[in-house]
């Protein structure tokens, strides 16, 4: 069927392009930061006066970090009323996990494995952001990462390409909705293209050296999934990949994205990443940087001053063809048309709607819902949890226990400081227990901010510790809230240790000496190495940074009003030395213990992680049985039908993420020991059983070879099902 709407847009774009000067075309490819928030190195050349002047000339296609209907209206007014052609701006912002009302940080939400809840969370974020004038979010981040040292794992979907792809699609759908021209839907941006999550040693902005197999099979699939979901834009990244800074990579942007995948949206650079081609030693000056980036298919320059200063000259002197500009501008204008901006440039600037939507009560309910679903129960010895609701003395201890700021997490420029419900406030609502609180120690010295480094407190105040020990001694149960401050993960927050920062481990051990009945609630933006806690502390709850409703979500889980159902989207190592550790690793040639030392292992640590990918407990228990592969011999084009019975064998109603993994035993490119290829989140009443069906199709049974071709090879497969990646029932099938 011919899409007449797009035909019309295409014709309109052609007509508009024919009227544009080279400078105006370059202008559409130029994005300036606004005048308030800064999310990268301070701009070198841009001052407000110059930016206004360029707006008037039609030399700005987009602005980021302008928010609020009043501010957006003003810059938009200049663009449409004062520039020659009146082309509206597209207004970008990092709506990463909510706008004002915050959902859990993305890694936390990913732990819900609840695609509907994730989509809904993005919908809420889009509703608030669009009401504040924004029509383009720089999300979702779909970078797969295996390295918890990298601070930005908090922003992604974890380590697995299959789960990551599903989450990418859910988020794109949540932001973009079904009709982009509606005033409450915004363009999404899959970032960072590509391989940023593999920064060497987890160090921010670092080089990446990975093989083609990892690129095609692990890094690219979530981007492809986003493109298949009609994501309107992609952002490239700060890293180089195998020697080429990706902002200048024709291979990634022209050959794969716009070639093989036929992507027809546009690519924005990351903040000044075009200019950084010079720092990388890839371009000798801005002129060369502009040439490389434009030729490579980077369509818009974010706060880099490279296109605006150099691109027109390069076209005029014949160094690059004007058709490169035409292609980029066509892409950008098309998205603006699709957003409805040409029909009404002030579509997203309705002050009444802004007042109604920002912080709306329904949004609080929605983020509470996804916050509960994001919590992962890591350990629950002797059923210490859920807590009894009356007659208990609860001691709440820890520097994060009454913090209203840290639970908001990183990336929350539009929210107000200190607006999270703290764990203390959440637990206080259960009034039939006695709750006392002592922080014990401070985690951070001084102020915290998104742009400045923070200082971890390494001192101990004995009298504070003693107060904490005192309440611990007298308590039936101690709840300790420890972990990372919200600004210890996120961009430019790489760590070389992944333990409990500051003196928290010491506090934990001291409290343990006086009362062993401890529930450890972790707040963190990355997997932490907590081997001591796992060995000694009876109950451990992974509560990440859960956003505005943090304390209410944690309290509902601790008291059993919500039975935890989250599963880890990233492996938790025993120690830093195991990193990178991930479930879908290769076999090696010596995978099994030998009666001598010559097998693949460490001499000072087990190979297994502390908690595997996909792991998470519930207050109830589930049993898997009757695992069947219905066609154990199949031709290469046939689907494989699988079923398994899951029973709730415990004392609570509960939810379980039923996970399906395969192993292709022999491949022309060796295959991982396990690969997630299906999952279903089910709800079972106590005593209830359900049969769950899975189908493996050609989309799940193959892989990419080193030429980037998708192939399915005949041979023997194993298939596993279970509640995490390590404990599974096993069956086999053969593809002929
Ligand atoms: C980040 C991007 C972000 C951009 C704009 C950069 O520093 O890497 O993810 O979207 O800033 O704020």
XYZ file of C-alpha atoms and ligand atoms in Angstrom:
748
model
C 0.000 0.000 0.000
C 1.281 3.454 -0.802
C 1.655 5.603 2.256
C 0.183 8.826 0.933
C 0.949 10.714 4.108
C 4.634 10.035 3.618
C 4.384 10.773 -0.074
C 3.059 14.168 0.806
C 5.780 14.767 3.351
C 8.387 13.696 0.840
C 7.020 16.142 -1.727
C 6.891 18.926 0.792
C 10.478 18.250 1.800
C 11.600 18.290 -1.835
C 9.932 21.622 -2.386
C 11.394 23.146 0.759
C 14.859 21.829 -0.034
C 14.706 23.487 -3.433
C 14.282 26.858 -1.734
C 17.146 26.492 0.721
C 20.581 28.059 0.453
C 23.631 26.014 1.340
C 23.915 27.930 4.618
C 20.314 27.166 5.489
C 20.874 23.490 4.765
C 23.911 23.473 7.006
C 21.777 25.279 9.585
C 19.359 22.363 9.728
C 22.339 20.151 10.493
C 23.408 22.337 13.395
C 22.231 21.788 16.964
C 22.934 24.213 19.780
C 22.712 23.734 23.489
C 20.296 26.086 25.247
C 21.295 28.681 27.724
C 20.805 26.846 31.030
C 21.658 23.167 31.534
C 24.965 21.864 30.310
C 25.447 18.163 29.636
C 28.956 18.170 28.239
C 32.155 20.214 28.181
C 31.332 23.922 28.254
C 30.814 25.224 24.737
C 33.858 26.906 23.268
C 32.482 29.169 20.620
C 28.876 29.617 21.486
C 27.583 32.555 23.351
C 23.923 33.374 23.699
C 24.168 36.403 21.432
C 25.634 34.395 18.593
C 23.103 31.625 19.031
C 20.174 34.049 18.817
C 21.708 35.594 15.746
C 22.034 32.181 14.113
C 18.445 31.326 15.023
C 17.295 34.416 13.189
C 19.354 33.515 10.138
C 17.843 30.020 10.015
C 21.198 28.489 10.848
C 19.955 26.299 13.680
C 17.956 23.137 13.073
C 17.624 21.992 16.633
C 18.273 22.963 20.212
C 18.841 20.761 23.207
C 18.396 21.540 26.867
C 15.755 24.169 26.279
C 12.731 23.201 28.329
C 9.479 24.570 29.633
C 6.824 25.875 27.246
C 7.818 29.480 27.792
C 11.462 28.966 26.866
C 10.686 26.633 23.982
C 8.047 29.007 22.641
C 10.570 31.824 22.588
C 13.280 30.023 20.595
C 10.670 28.452 18.338
C 9.090 31.846 17.740
C 12.397 33.256 16.567
C 12.978 30.296 14.251
C 9.561 30.376 12.617
C 8.819 34.085 12.684
C 12.180 35.716 12.204
C 14.123 33.378 9.930
C 13.701 33.567 6.163
C 12.070 30.175 5.639
C 10.510 29.814 9.092
C 11.549 26.190 9.566
C 10.642 25.034 13.072
C 13.232 23.697 15.501
C 13.210 20.186 16.855
C 13.759 20.410 20.600
C 15.858 17.630 22.155
C 16.360 16.687 25.780
C 17.696 13.756 27.764
C 14.447 12.263 28.980
C 16.210 9.172 30.226
C 13.931 7.901 32.980
C 11.212 10.467 33.246
C 11.013 14.203 33.033
C 9.857 15.664 36.357
C 8.270 12.518 37.769
C 11.031 9.959 37.669
C 10.831 6.257 36.973
C 13.578 3.882 38.033
C 16.888 4.268 36.241
C 16.820 2.216 33.020
C 18.930 -0.717 34.265
C 16.481 -1.050 37.142
C 13.449 -0.985 34.883
C 15.135 -3.566 32.708
C 15.193 -5.834 35.755
C 11.399 -5.907 35.612
C 11.503 -7.813 32.299
C 8.017 -6.343 32.040
C 7.847 -4.863 28.568
C 4.419 -3.338 29.098
C 5.559 -1.581 32.265
C 8.710 -0.339 30.524
C 6.696 0.966 27.581
C 4.308 2.654 29.951
C 7.123 4.305 31.838
C 8.451 5.767 28.569
C 4.901 6.877 27.746
C 4.663 8.769 31.031
C 8.062 10.343 30.383
C 6.961 11.410 26.894
C 3.707 12.809 28.221
C 5.462 15.061 30.716
C 8.347 16.029 28.447
C 6.103 16.869 25.506
C 3.953 19.005 27.790
C 7.105 20.967 28.611
C 7.862 21.769 24.987
C 10.137 18.855 24.176
C 9.567 16.780 21.087
C 12.681 14.610 20.897
C 14.305 12.515 23.619
C 17.877 11.250 23.554
C 16.722 7.836 24.644
C 16.650 4.897 24.769
C 20.280 4.078 25.366
C 20.580 0.583 23.947
C 24.283 -0.016 24.507
C 24.971 -3.551 25.630
C 27.647 -3.632 28.286
C 29.479 -6.303 30.203
C 31.510 -3.995 32.350
C 30.048 -2.649 35.600
C 32.962 -0.264 35.976
C 31.388 1.773 33.203
C 29.043 4.261 34.867
C 26.575 4.288 32.031
C 25.388 0.740 32.541
C 22.716 2.465 34.649
C 21.267 3.896 31.458
C 20.891 0.708 29.474
C 19.151 -2.632 29.277
C 22.016 -4.727 30.600
C 24.278 -7.335 29.050
C 22.035 -9.342 26.779
C 21.207 -8.509 23.147
C 17.892 -10.384 23.114
C 16.504 -8.758 26.254
C 18.129 -5.470 25.238
C 16.370 -5.558 21.870
C 12.961 -6.171 23.400
C 13.499 -3.352 25.872
C 14.713 -1.021 23.119
C 11.507 -1.667 21.208
C 9.299 -1.168 24.257
C 10.947 2.160 25.010
C 10.780 3.411 21.423
C 7.095 2.513 21.343
C 6.486 4.234 24.654
C 8.111 7.483 23.519
C 6.861 7.587 19.941
C 3.416 6.027 20.427
C 1.384 5.147 17.348
C 1.189 8.613 15.893
C 4.170 10.916 16.121
C 2.145 13.967 15.186
C 0.155 13.839 18.422
C 1.198 16.479 20.927
C 2.061 13.873 23.574
C 4.394 11.707 21.500
C 8.043 12.498 20.894
C 10.779 11.229 18.605
C 13.079 8.667 20.215
C 16.825 8.312 19.693
C 18.598 4.966 19.950
C 22.088 5.644 21.260
C 25.078 5.416 21.207
C 25.868 3.993 17.806
C 27.930 1.958 18.365
C 29.875 -0.160 20.823
C 30.246 2.573 23.463
C 29.356 -0.024 26.141
C 32.590 -1.854 25.386
C 34.870 1.040 26.415
C 38.193 -0.467 27.372
C 38.539 -1.137 31.105
C 35.138 0.451 31.652
C 36.761 3.854 31.383
C 34.528 6.609 30.062
C 35.045 7.953 26.532
C 37.676 5.266 25.873
C 38.697 3.233 22.851
C 36.801 0.122 21.896
C 38.410 -2.878 20.260
C 35.997 -5.691 19.629
C 35.774 -8.413 17.026
C 33.237 -8.483 14.229
C 31.389 -11.385 15.823
C 30.711 -9.396 18.990
C 29.788 -6.351 16.950
C 27.210 -8.160 14.826
C 25.809 -10.542 17.416
C 25.928 -8.498 20.606
C 26.298 -4.773 19.953
C 24.173 -4.155 16.863
C 20.967 -6.170 17.477
C 19.287 -3.678 19.849
C 19.950 -0.854 17.365
C 18.480 -2.945 14.578
C 15.475 -3.691 16.780
C 15.000 0.031 17.393
C 15.226 0.728 13.655
C 12.673 -2.020 13.011
C 10.420 -0.250 15.526
C 10.663 2.867 13.407
C 12.881 4.835 15.753
C 13.249 8.272 14.211
C 16.828 9.068 15.172
C 20.103 7.552 16.307
C 22.966 9.189 18.164
C 26.523 8.145 17.488
C 29.078 7.886 20.239
C 32.276 9.203 21.741
C 34.316 6.031 21.303
C 36.413 4.845 18.473
C 35.790 1.354 17.178
C 38.806 -0.564 15.985
C 40.657 2.652 15.234
C 37.883 4.764 13.725
C 36.034 7.276 15.938
C 32.453 6.246 15.235
C 31.238 9.774 14.457
C 33.397 9.378 11.376
C 32.479 5.786 10.620
C 31.004 5.279 7.156
C 31.000 1.570 7.818
C 28.554 1.929 10.728
C 26.455 4.835 9.524
C 26.380 4.557 5.752
C 27.025 0.898 5.090
C 25.119 -0.743 7.929
C 22.579 1.732 9.280
C 21.498 3.618 6.183
C 22.505 0.897 3.732
C 21.740 -2.593 4.956
C 19.094 -1.520 7.454
C 17.541 1.103 5.252
C 17.165 3.548 8.143
C 15.553 6.739 6.927
C 15.613 8.840 10.074
C 18.634 10.964 10.971
C 21.801 10.586 13.018
C 22.827 13.201 15.547
C 26.399 13.318 16.810
C 27.044 13.085 20.511
C 27.963 16.297 22.305
C 30.894 17.776 20.356
C 31.931 14.336 19.110
C 32.631 15.816 15.677
C 35.110 18.245 17.158
C 36.631 15.388 19.130
C 37.694 13.720 15.887
C 40.613 16.122 16.208
C 41.462 15.058 19.779
C 41.300 11.440 18.684
C 43.929 12.204 16.086
C 41.623 11.334 13.189
C 41.063 14.791 11.691
C 43.675 17.506 11.708
C 41.263 20.396 12.091
C 37.577 21.285 12.123
C 37.444 21.410 8.378
C 38.622 17.855 8.035
C 36.367 16.797 10.918
C 33.343 18.252 9.107
C 34.285 16.488 5.919
C 34.778 13.130 7.607
C 31.606 13.332 9.707
C 29.348 14.451 6.878
C 30.746 11.912 4.455
C 30.295 9.209 7.073
C 26.615 10.016 7.484
C 26.490 12.013 10.712
C 23.536 14.256 9.914
C 23.467 16.706 12.799
C 26.261 18.290 14.802
C 25.454 18.544 18.517
C 27.188 21.555 20.036
C 30.339 20.903 18.033
C 30.543 24.079 15.886
C 32.066 21.983 13.159
C 29.302 21.973 10.557
C 28.233 25.551 11.139
C 31.781 26.791 10.708
C 33.063 24.522 7.948
C 30.440 22.660 5.981
C 29.234 25.395 3.629
C 32.837 26.158 2.609
C 33.467 22.480 1.911
C 30.489 22.299 -0.415
C 31.376 25.530 -2.143
C 34.968 24.500 -2.829
C 33.753 21.156 -4.151
C 35.302 19.023 -1.416
C 31.978 17.449 -0.586
C 28.885 17.126 -2.703
C 25.779 19.127 -1.935
C 23.814 15.881 -2.221
C 25.299 14.861 1.144
C 23.652 17.911 2.679
C 20.427 17.278 0.811
C 20.261 13.749 2.147
C 20.873 14.838 5.742
C 18.458 17.765 5.589
C 15.772 15.625 3.965
C 16.006 13.220 6.886
C 15.833 15.998 9.466
C 12.951 17.844 7.818
C 11.006 14.621 7.415
C 11.091 13.992 11.162
C 9.978 17.589 11.788
C 7.053 17.078 9.428
C 6.167 13.787 11.077
C 6.165 15.449 14.477
C 3.592 17.915 13.192
C 5.899 20.869 13.682
C 5.247 22.374 10.273
C 1.496 22.308 10.894
C 1.907 23.863 14.312
C 5.390 24.800 15.554
C 3.896 25.455 18.995
C 2.181 22.070 19.194
C 4.222 21.227 22.275
C 3.867 24.625 23.903
C 0.495 24.499 25.594
C 0.903 26.132 29.000
C -2.352 24.700 30.384
C -1.405 21.208 29.376
C 2.028 21.738 30.894
C 0.490 22.580 34.257
C -1.841 19.580 34.101
C 0.716 17.020 33.055
C 3.893 17.789 34.960
C 3.877 15.797 38.175
C 0.351 14.517 37.501
C -0.893 12.067 40.159
C -1.433 9.321 37.564
C 2.258 9.556 36.666
C 3.226 8.950 40.271
C 1.096 5.817 40.285
C 2.700 4.635 37.060
C 6.256 5.135 38.274
C 5.449 3.429 41.575
C 4.137 0.471 39.624
C 7.318 0.066 37.574
C 9.508 0.791 40.620
C 8.060 -2.186 42.526
C 8.520 -4.390 39.495
C 12.182 -3.361 39.187
C 13.243 -4.648 42.610
C 15.208 -7.909 42.663
C 15.246 -10.159 45.718
C 18.778 -11.560 45.838
C 18.683 -13.538 49.052
C 16.081 -14.398 51.661
C 17.382 -16.892 54.182
C 14.844 -18.331 56.610
C 12.194 -16.136 55.022
C 13.285 -13.073 56.936
C 11.232 -11.191 54.362
C 8.503 -10.138 54.097
C 8.627 -8.236 57.377
C 5.842 -8.734 59.886
C 3.523 -5.757 59.841
C 3.026 -5.257 63.566
C 4.744 -5.560 66.898
C 8.233 -5.293 65.409
C 11.065 -2.988 66.312
C 12.724 -2.031 63.049
C 16.081 -0.251 63.035
C 16.726 1.552 59.779
C 20.420 2.281 59.234
C 22.602 3.657 56.479
C 23.602 6.858 54.726
C 21.079 6.309 51.923
C 18.151 5.299 54.139
C 16.711 8.755 54.524
C 18.107 10.285 51.354
C 15.559 12.021 49.149
C 17.980 12.965 46.406
C 20.175 10.004 45.594
C 17.242 7.670 44.714
C 16.387 10.002 41.833
C 19.483 8.574 40.124
C 21.593 10.199 37.463
C 20.174 11.946 34.360
C 17.304 13.916 35.840
C 17.864 17.461 34.754
C 14.225 18.489 34.822
C 13.322 17.043 38.192
C 13.648 18.865 41.484
C 16.276 17.887 44.017
C 15.172 16.019 47.130
C 11.839 14.946 45.704
C 12.145 11.173 46.038
C 10.190 9.374 48.727
C 13.002 8.089 50.935
C 13.058 4.544 52.277
C 12.544 6.022 55.739
C 9.389 7.795 54.588
C 8.148 4.655 52.862
C 8.673 2.422 55.884
C 7.130 5.040 58.215
C 3.760 4.384 56.616
C 3.593 0.986 58.294
C 2.573 2.342 61.650
C 2.099 -0.792 63.706
C 5.830 -1.355 63.929
C 8.278 0.890 65.736
C 10.757 2.440 63.331
C 13.968 4.119 64.391
C 16.586 5.554 62.072
C 20.315 6.346 62.278
C 22.504 7.011 59.261
C 25.649 5.595 60.939
C 27.980 7.309 58.485
C 27.891 9.773 55.608
C 28.509 8.484 52.120
C 29.310 11.794 50.441
C 31.059 14.934 51.616
C 29.476 18.202 50.601
C 27.126 18.810 47.707
C 26.331 16.576 44.800
C 25.566 17.632 41.250
C 25.165 16.216 37.783
C 28.120 18.122 36.387
C 30.672 18.057 39.198
C 32.715 15.205 40.682
C 31.540 14.191 44.117
C 33.687 13.420 47.092
C 33.236 10.137 48.917
C 33.424 10.438 52.684
C 36.120 8.214 54.131
C 35.850 9.198 57.746
C 34.028 7.577 60.608
C 32.300 9.489 63.346
C 32.281 7.137 66.332
C 29.319 8.719 68.022
C 27.196 8.358 64.833
C 28.231 4.727 64.517
C 27.402 4.090 68.160
C 23.948 5.552 67.757
C 23.378 3.154 64.859
C 24.700 0.187 66.848
C 22.443 1.120 69.734
C 19.239 0.971 67.697
C 20.478 -2.181 65.957
C 20.982 -3.954 69.290
C 17.414 -3.314 70.352
C 15.771 -4.199 67.045
C 13.952 -7.293 65.867
C 15.083 -6.589 62.338
C 17.676 -4.171 60.982
C 17.092 -2.704 57.530
C 20.305 -1.250 56.095
C 20.225 0.925 52.998
C 23.690 1.006 51.438
C 25.206 1.347 48.013
C 26.045 4.123 45.624
C 24.849 7.676 45.497
C 22.756 8.430 42.414
C 25.612 10.498 41.010
C 28.163 7.692 41.373
C 26.915 6.131 38.169
C 25.935 7.679 34.855
C 28.042 9.505 32.300
C 31.666 10.101 33.301
C 31.217 8.057 36.506
C 33.437 5.051 35.844
C 34.782 3.278 38.934
C 37.833 1.084 39.489
C 36.202 -0.666 42.437
C 32.695 -1.999 42.455
C 32.305 -2.548 46.167
C 30.262 -0.505 48.642
C 31.971 2.889 48.478
C 33.333 4.786 51.475
C 33.079 3.165 54.904
C 29.817 1.316 54.274
C 31.281 -2.183 54.371
C 32.705 -1.416 57.785
C 29.358 -0.118 58.995
C 27.656 -3.250 57.707
C 30.093 -5.537 59.506
C 29.847 -3.576 62.749
C 26.056 -3.731 62.761
C 26.246 -7.430 61.924
C 28.270 -7.989 65.085
C 25.384 -6.743 67.225
C 22.408 -8.023 65.239
C 22.518 -10.605 62.449
C 18.905 -10.138 61.445
C 19.754 -7.739 58.662
C 17.875 -6.904 55.492
C 20.353 -5.207 53.173
C 18.673 -2.892 50.679
C 21.079 -1.961 47.900
C 20.865 1.330 46.020
C 23.164 1.353 43.028
C 23.450 2.048 39.334
C 25.650 -0.913 38.440
C 26.277 -4.471 39.603
C 28.283 -4.426 42.829
C 30.667 -7.050 44.182
C 29.147 -7.914 47.557
C 30.536 -11.347 48.302
C 30.822 -10.748 52.061
C 27.220 -9.604 52.299
C 26.022 -12.585 50.277
C 27.830 -14.927 52.654
C 26.685 -13.311 55.881
C 23.592 -11.178 55.510
C 20.360 -13.193 55.504
C 18.270 -10.983 53.215
C 19.431 -8.821 50.307
C 17.202 -6.675 48.128
C 18.475 -4.974 44.967
C 16.587 -1.677 44.836
C 18.803 0.322 42.444
C 17.722 3.949 42.219
C 14.003 3.749 41.753
C 13.119 7.371 41.102
C 10.452 9.541 42.678
C 8.547 6.716 44.382
C 11.591 4.822 45.689
C 10.647 4.595 49.372
C 7.080 3.499 48.724
C 8.216 0.787 46.331
C 10.856 -0.532 48.730
C 8.421 -0.530 51.664
C 5.749 -2.404 49.704
C 8.264 -5.075 48.786
C 9.804 -5.387 52.258
C 6.335 -5.752 53.779
C 5.103 -8.171 51.139
C 2.439 -5.906 49.674
C 4.243 -6.535 46.437
C 5.899 -9.906 45.934
C 9.237 -9.188 44.207
C 9.510 -10.412 40.640
C 12.587 -8.668 39.176
C 15.449 -10.561 37.547
C 18.971 -9.259 37.017
C 19.647 -7.881 33.535
C 23.369 -7.959 34.244
C 25.592 -10.499 35.974
C 26.785 -9.645 39.488
C 30.437 -10.702 39.827
C 32.034 -12.046 42.988
C 34.911 -9.635 42.583
C 36.200 -7.060 40.162
C 38.821 -9.428 38.733
C 36.079 -11.494 37.077
C 34.944 -8.504 35.014
C 33.929 -8.709 32.202
C 31.754 -11.610 33.302
C 28.570 -12.439 31.414
C 26.387 -15.485 31.025
C 26.596 -15.798 27.234
C 30.336 -16.369 27.111
C 32.117 -18.892 24.905
C 33.079 -22.359 26.024
C 36.899 -22.053 25.656
C 38.844 -25.157 24.705
C 39.242 -26.164 28.336
C 35.973 -25.442 30.087
C 35.947 -28.315 32.596
C 37.909 -28.879 35.819
C 40.917 -31.142 35.367
C 42.920 -33.063 37.891
C 45.673 -30.523 37.315
C 45.705 -26.757 36.818
C 45.422 -26.680 33.047
C 41.838 -25.570 32.529
C 40.151 -22.220 32.128
C 39.798 -20.804 35.612
C 41.236 -18.506 38.267
C 43.380 -19.815 41.099
C 41.882 -17.351 43.571
C 38.197 -17.201 42.679
C 35.457 -19.410 41.389
C 34.414 -18.981 37.764
C 30.753 -18.613 38.590
C 29.311 -15.177 39.287
C 27.782 -14.184 42.595
C 24.349 -13.814 40.983
C 23.837 -14.875 37.383
C 22.027 -12.999 34.638
C 18.276 -13.526 34.906
C 18.444 -14.277 38.622
C 15.934 -13.087 41.196
C 13.874 -14.684 43.958
C 10.270 -14.338 45.015
C 8.511 -14.834 48.348
C 6.996 -17.897 46.759
C 8.727 -20.745 44.921
C 8.285 -22.040 41.393
C 8.767 -25.501 40.026
C 9.526 -26.265 36.387
C 8.443 -29.621 34.932
C 7.207 -31.395 31.785
C 9.764 -29.669 29.606
C 9.162 -30.800 26.042
C 10.555 -30.093 22.617
C 7.712 -31.114 20.331
C 9.758 -31.524 17.183
C 13.185 -32.749 18.160
C 14.205 -33.120 14.531
C 13.359 -30.249 12.274
C 14.392 -28.873 8.938
C 16.336 -25.660 8.938
C 13.313 -23.552 8.013
C 10.984 -25.072 10.558
C 9.983 -23.538 13.862
C 10.794 -25.434 17.056
C 7.865 -25.820 19.436
C 8.603 -26.041 23.115
C 6.488 -26.200 26.244
C 7.086 -26.297 29.967
C 4.873 -26.452 33.011
C 5.494 -23.903 35.741
C 3.886 -24.305 39.166
C 3.690 -21.956 42.103
C 4.714 -24.260 44.938
C 5.049 -21.705 47.736
C 2.773 -19.723 49.988
C 2.225 -16.520 48.052
C 0.765 -15.524 44.737
C 3.637 -14.396 42.596
C 5.177 -13.590 39.251
C 7.933 -15.426 37.470
C 9.984 -14.625 34.379
C 10.188 -17.938 32.540
C 13.396 -17.848 30.526
C 14.347 -19.869 27.458
C 17.957 -20.291 26.376
C 19.597 -22.214 23.569
C 23.038 -23.488 22.785
C 24.036 -24.150 19.223
C 26.617 -26.829 19.988
C 28.862 -26.503 16.950
C 29.149 -23.447 14.745
C 31.371 -22.130 11.991
C 31.661 -19.202 14.382
C 31.684 -20.627 17.902
C 28.434 -20.025 19.756
C 27.954 -18.930 23.378
C 27.295 -21.573 26.048
C 23.822 -20.099 26.433
C 21.785 -17.469 24.643
C 18.473 -16.071 25.814
C 15.935 -16.582 23.039
C 12.589 -16.158 24.752
C 10.969 -15.171 28.021
C 7.526 -14.747 29.444
C 6.465 -12.946 32.578
C 3.688 -14.976 34.153
C 1.542 -14.596 37.219
C 0.550 -17.651 39.257
C -1.676 -17.882 42.292
C -0.321 -20.124 45.014
C -0.871 -23.728 44.042
C -1.546 -22.768 40.421
C 0.255 -24.232 37.378
C 0.442 -23.112 33.779
C 1.880 -24.577 30.626
C 3.974 -22.033 28.781
C 4.631 -22.416 25.058
C 7.634 -21.062 23.229
C 8.395 -21.070 19.526
C 11.915 -20.744 18.207
C 11.853 -19.344 14.677
C 14.572 -18.572 12.182
C 15.006 -15.255 13.978
C 16.248 -17.058 17.080
C 18.082 -20.027 15.623
C 20.783 -18.299 13.613
C 23.624 -15.871 14.099
C 25.765 -13.400 12.181
C 28.946 -14.607 10.565
C 31.984 -12.368 10.329
C 30.761 -10.883 7.074
C 27.658 -9.683 8.851
C 25.390 -12.194 7.120
C 22.688 -13.893 9.149
C 22.954 -17.663 8.824
C 21.334 -20.740 10.316
C 23.482 -23.830 10.454
C 22.202 -27.379 10.725
C 23.299 -29.388 13.733
C 22.730 -30.177 17.377
C 21.176 -27.737 19.786
C 20.520 -27.727 23.485
C 17.609 -25.815 24.883
C 17.170 -24.755 28.483
C 14.352 -23.342 30.497
C 14.276 -21.943 34.017
C 14.041 -18.958 36.309
C 17.566 -17.692 35.615
C 20.469 -18.339 33.255
C 22.231 -20.830 35.531
C 19.574 -23.214 36.841
C 17.724 -24.809 33.994
C 16.014 -27.906 32.710
C 17.666 -29.137 29.531
C 16.417 -30.717 26.294
C 17.856 -31.131 22.823
C 16.868 -30.840 19.189
C 18.512 -31.205 15.812
C 18.241 -28.968 12.791
C 18.706 -30.915 9.578
C 25.792 12.110 26.255
C 24.523 11.817 25.498
C 23.528 12.919 25.735
C 24.156 14.222 25.303
C 23.224 15.415 25.432
C 26.306 13.506 26.000
O 27.341 13.847 26.845
O 26.759 11.153 25.931
O 24.012 10.575 25.863
O 22.343 12.658 25.060
O 25.294 14.476 26.100
O 22.992 15.742 26.730
